[in-house]
XYZ file of N, CA and C in Angstrom:
348
model
N 92.844 59.348 151.879
C 92.719 58.548 153.069
C 92.456 59.464 154.251
N 91.731 58.951 155.228
C 91.457 59.715 156.431
C 92.340 59.296 157.580
N 93.323 58.450 157.327
C 94.237 58.006 158.371
C 95.669 58.209 157.915
N 96.555 58.297 158.893
C 97.981 58.434 158.614
C 98.674 57.200 159.171
N 99.213 56.323 158.306
C 99.936 55.166 158.822
C 101.337 55.580 159.280
N 101.783 54.961 160.353
C 103.107 55.248 160.879
C 103.727 53.926 161.288
N 104.959 53.700 160.886
C 105.670 52.484 161.260
C 106.703 52.858 162.309
N 106.585 52.234 163.467
C 107.483 52.534 164.581
C 108.339 51.308 164.881
N 109.590 51.521 165.230
C 110.422 50.365 165.562
C 110.020 49.775 166.908
N 109.957 48.469 166.966
C 109.733 47.783 168.230
C 111.046 47.817 169.006
N 111.036 47.483 170.287
C 112.302 47.446 171.027
C 113.318 46.542 170.319
N 114.449 47.089 169.988
C 115.483 46.356 169.274
C 115.349 46.439 167.766
N 114.356 47.154 167.268
C 114.133 47.278 165.830
C 114.970 48.390 165.229
N 114.952 48.480 163.927
C 115.769 49.447 163.207
C 114.982 50.731 162.925
N 115.577 51.862 163.263
C 114.965 53.171 162.990
C 114.922 53.445 161.490
N 115.951 53.033 160.753
C 116.018 53.295 159.310
C 114.912 52.546 158.569
N 114.675 51.302 158.963
C 113.610 50.526 158.330
C 112.261 51.172 158.618
N 112.053 51.563 159.868
C 110.790 52.192 160.243
C 110.584 53.499 159.492
N 111.640 54.278 159.332
C 111.527 55.556 158.617
C 111.196 55.334 157.149
N 111.842 54.358 156.512
C 111.576 54.089 155.087
C 110.153 53.601 154.879
N 109.684 52.703 155.755
C 108.322 52.181 155.616
C 107.280 53.249 155.928
N 107.559 54.125 156.884
C 106.633 55.217 157.182
C 106.499 56.127 155.976
N 107.617 56.413 155.324
C 107.594 57.248 154.117
C 106.791 56.573 153.007
N 107.006 55.272 152.824
C 106.321 54.545 151.756
C 104.821 54.438 152.022
N 104.440 54.140 153.259
C 103.026 53.988 153.585
C 102.329 55.329 153.745
N 103.083 56.398 153.923
C 102.495 57.721 154.103
C 101.907 58.301 152.835
N 102.326 57.823 151.711
C 101.771 58.295 150.441
C 100.468 57.553 150.176
N 99.626 58.135 149.364
C 98.321 57.531 149.116
C 98.335 56.510 147.988
N 99.495 56.203 147.468
C 99.614 55.259 146.364
C 100.032 53.889 146.909
N 99.179 52.859 146.776
C 99.559 51.533 147.265
C 100.810 50.985 146.584
N 101.057 51.372 145.341
C 102.258 50.901 144.646
C 103.520 51.400 145.350
N 103.476 52.613 145.911
C 104.624 53.140 146.660
C 104.872 52.311 147.918
N 103.791 51.886 148.586
C 103.942 51.068 149.789
C 104.567 49.723 149.444
N 104.116 49.117 148.351
C 104.665 47.829 147.929
C 106.131 47.982 147.516
N 106.450 49.081 146.848
C 107.837 49.340 146.459
C 108.714 49.537 147.700
N 108.202 50.240 148.690
C 108.946 50.419 149.943
C 109.200 49.100 150.644
N 108.177 48.235 150.684
C 108.358 46.899 151.267
C 109.423 46.121 150.498
N 109.381 46.214 149.172
C 110.341 45.505 148.343
C 111.773 45.970 148.621
N 111.964 47.280 148.736
C 113.299 47.825 149.005
C 113.824 47.367 150.368
N 112.944 47.377 151.362
C 113.370 46.969 152.704
C 113.722 45.493 152.728
N 112.909 44.661 152.081
C 113.180 43.219 152.065
C 114.498 42.934 151.367
N 114.730 43.587 150.233
C 115.962 43.334 149.476
C 117.201 43.860 150.197
N 117.022 44.780 151.130
C 118.174 45.289 151.880
C 118.541 44.379 153.056
N 117.713 43.368 153.313
C 117.955 42.444 154.419
C 118.564 41.147 153.899
N 118.987 40.307 154.817
C 119.409 38.951 154.487
C 118.123 38.151 154.264
N 117.766 37.900 153.020
C 116.473 37.305 152.680
C 116.367 35.875 153.206
N 117.454 35.137 153.233
C 117.407 33.766 153.754
C 117.040 33.762 155.230
N 117.668 34.646 156.014
C 117.352 34.734 157.443
C 115.936 35.250 157.652
N 115.531 36.175 156.825
C 114.177 36.725 156.916
C 113.141 35.644 156.603
N 113.417 34.809 155.607
C 112.511 33.715 155.257
C 112.393 32.717 156.396
N 113.490 32.461 157.087
C 113.438 31.568 158.249
C 112.546 32.152 159.344
N 112.668 33.459 159.605
C 111.834 34.100 160.615
C 110.359 34.071 160.219
N 110.084 34.216 158.916
C 108.705 34.222 158.433
C 108.126 32.817 158.313
N 108.993 31.812 158.240
C 108.527 30.438 158.108
C 108.104 30.082 156.694
N 108.717 30.756 155.707
C 108.412 30.468 154.298
C 109.728 30.267 153.552
N 109.607 29.831 152.314
C 110.809 29.648 151.502
C 111.321 31.001 151.014
N 112.597 31.067 150.726
C 113.222 32.312 150.270
C 112.580 32.811 148.985
N 112.260 31.904 148.076
C 111.644 32.314 146.813
C 110.267 32.928 147.043
N 109.561 32.462 148.071
C 108.259 33.026 148.397
C 108.399 34.472 148.859
N 109.447 34.741 149.610
C 109.693 36.120 150.053
C 109.955 37.012 148.848
N 110.784 36.556 147.930
C 111.067 37.347 146.731
C 109.808 37.568 145.891
N 108.981 36.523 145.736
C 107.761 36.665 144.938
C 106.755 37.591 145.614
N 106.598 37.434 146.933
C 105.597 38.213 147.654
C 105.969 39.681 147.729
N 107.225 39.966 148.006
C 107.651 41.346 148.216
C 108.553 41.852 147.098
N 108.436 41.267 145.926
C 109.262 41.667 144.792
C 108.819 42.960 144.130
N 107.617 43.415 144.425
C 107.141 44.664 143.849
C 106.153 44.491 142.715
N 105.959 43.246 142.248
C 105.018 43.036 141.147
C 103.699 42.440 141.627
N 103.678 41.858 142.814
C 102.492 41.204 143.360
C 101.991 42.019 144.552
N 100.672 42.103 144.704
C 100.079 42.761 145.859
C 100.101 41.772 147.029
N 100.956 41.995 148.045
C 101.090 41.008 149.111
C 99.851 40.969 150.010
N 99.628 39.811 150.602
C 98.517 39.652 151.537
C 98.849 40.382 152.835
N 97.820 40.881 153.495
C 98.024 41.622 154.746
C 98.687 40.745 155.798
N 98.324 39.484 155.840
C 98.917 38.568 156.817
C 100.432 38.499 156.637
N 100.885 38.421 155.397
C 102.328 38.342 155.147
C 103.022 39.654 155.459
N 102.339 40.772 155.196
C 102.926 42.077 155.528
C 103.088 42.199 157.039
N 102.072 41.808 157.798
C 102.160 41.890 159.262
C 103.207 40.931 159.806
N 103.327 39.745 159.202
C 104.392 38.816 159.611
C 105.769 39.411 159.316
N 105.895 40.091 158.165
C 107.158 40.736 157.818
C 107.494 41.821 158.839
N 106.505 42.608 159.242
C 106.745 43.646 160.254
C 107.230 43.025 161.559
N 106.656 41.881 161.919
C 107.110 41.186 163.125
C 108.547 40.712 162.998
N 108.900 40.196 161.833
C 110.270 39.718 161.608
C 111.269 40.875 161.585
N 110.832 42.031 161.077
C 111.719 43.204 161.025
C 111.708 43.995 162.332
N 110.897 43.571 163.265
C 110.751 44.223 164.574
C 110.290 45.670 164.438
N 109.248 45.866 163.634
C 108.592 47.170 163.527
C 107.090 46.961 163.711
N 106.392 48.033 164.072
C 104.951 47.975 164.281
C 104.271 48.981 163.364
N 103.078 48.629 162.904
C 102.280 49.532 162.089
C 101.237 50.176 162.989
N 101.208 51.499 163.007
C 100.212 52.237 163.782
C 99.423 53.109 162.823
N 98.121 53.163 163.013
C 97.253 53.969 162.164
C 96.636 55.059 163.026
N 96.832 56.300 162.600
C 96.338 57.450 163.352
C 95.392 58.252 162.471
N 94.380 58.903 163.063
C 93.497 59.734 162.247
C 94.265 60.932 161.684
N 93.986 61.255 160.424
C 94.678 62.371 159.781
C 94.159 63.708 160.285
N 92.881 63.779 160.551
C 92.277 65.006 161.065
C 91.524 64.667 162.342
N 91.466 65.602 163.270
C 90.711 65.306 164.484
C 89.226 65.158 164.154
N 88.513 64.309 164.885
C 87.101 64.123 164.587
C 86.313 65.402 164.852
N 85.280 65.614 164.053
C 84.447 66.799 164.212
C 83.549 66.619 165.432
N 83.465 67.666 166.219
C 82.583 67.632 167.382
C 81.260 68.252 166.963
N 80.219 67.474 167.057
C 78.905 67.940 166.653
C 78.100 68.337 167.880
N 77.252 69.358 167.738
C 76.393 69.722 168.871
C 75.350 68.630 169.110
N 74.855 68.570 170.329
C 73.843 67.577 170.654
C 72.590 67.817 169.820
N 71.966 66.739 169.437
C 70.730 66.853 168.661
C 69.585 67.223 169.604
N 68.612 67.991 169.117
C 67.483 68.337 169.974
C 66.656 67.091 170.289
N 66.037 67.107 171.453
C 65.218 65.975 171.853
C 63.930 65.979 171.048
N 63.439 64.797 170.769
C 62.200 64.667 170.014
C 61.009 64.822 170.951
N 59.873 65.094 170.361
C 58.650 65.184 171.134
C 58.104 66.603 171.103
N 57.056 66.794 171.845
C 56.397 68.087 171.905
C 57.278 69.063 172.660
N 57.438 70.279 172.135
C 58.256 71.258 172.852
C 57.566 71.669 174.154
N 58.341 72.073 175.150
C 57.725 72.476 176.416
C 56.880 73.739 176.220
N 55.831 73.858 177.052
C 54.954 75.027 176.968
C 55.709 76.243 177.460
N 55.549 77.314 176.748
C 56.160 78.584 177.139
C 55.041 79.514 177.511
N 55.155 80.082 178.704
C 54.102 81.007 179.152
C 54.324 82.371 178.543
N 53.231 82.957 178.136
C 53.304 84.286 177.572
C 53.637 85.284 178.682
N 54.437 86.292 178.371
C 54.805 87.265 179.406
C 53.570 88.031 179.888
N 53.498 88.259 181.197
C 52.424 89.048 181.798
C 51.194 88.249 182.166
N 51.148 86.983 181.905
C 49.981 86.151 182.264
C 50.369 85.320 183.474
N 49.589 85.453 184.543
C 49.836 84.647 185.760
C 48.835 83.520 185.815
N 49.276 82.414 186.268
C 48.368 81.290 186.418
C 48.137 80.990 187.851
């Protein structure tokens, strides 16, 4: 990946949750990210979390149980309910390229010693 995901706690959010999710999303394996989401969800009160998400409790268990690839919409809703934010940063600074030469006929260069 060319980006580094970072999960930051929103005001009033949990630092421990943000740290665990940052660790899980920081690896290049999507299964690790899903496992991290599953661990965080199971460490919460799932009934209260389901109320915040507006879904049934069983849906939360199925979506974030670790066996199903959750939809991005549900992951972002979960981040909102957990009061954390997902930030994506470039892993390497962008390469600075020199300006390309202008197209067209090159300017005339006068030969040394010739006066016009």
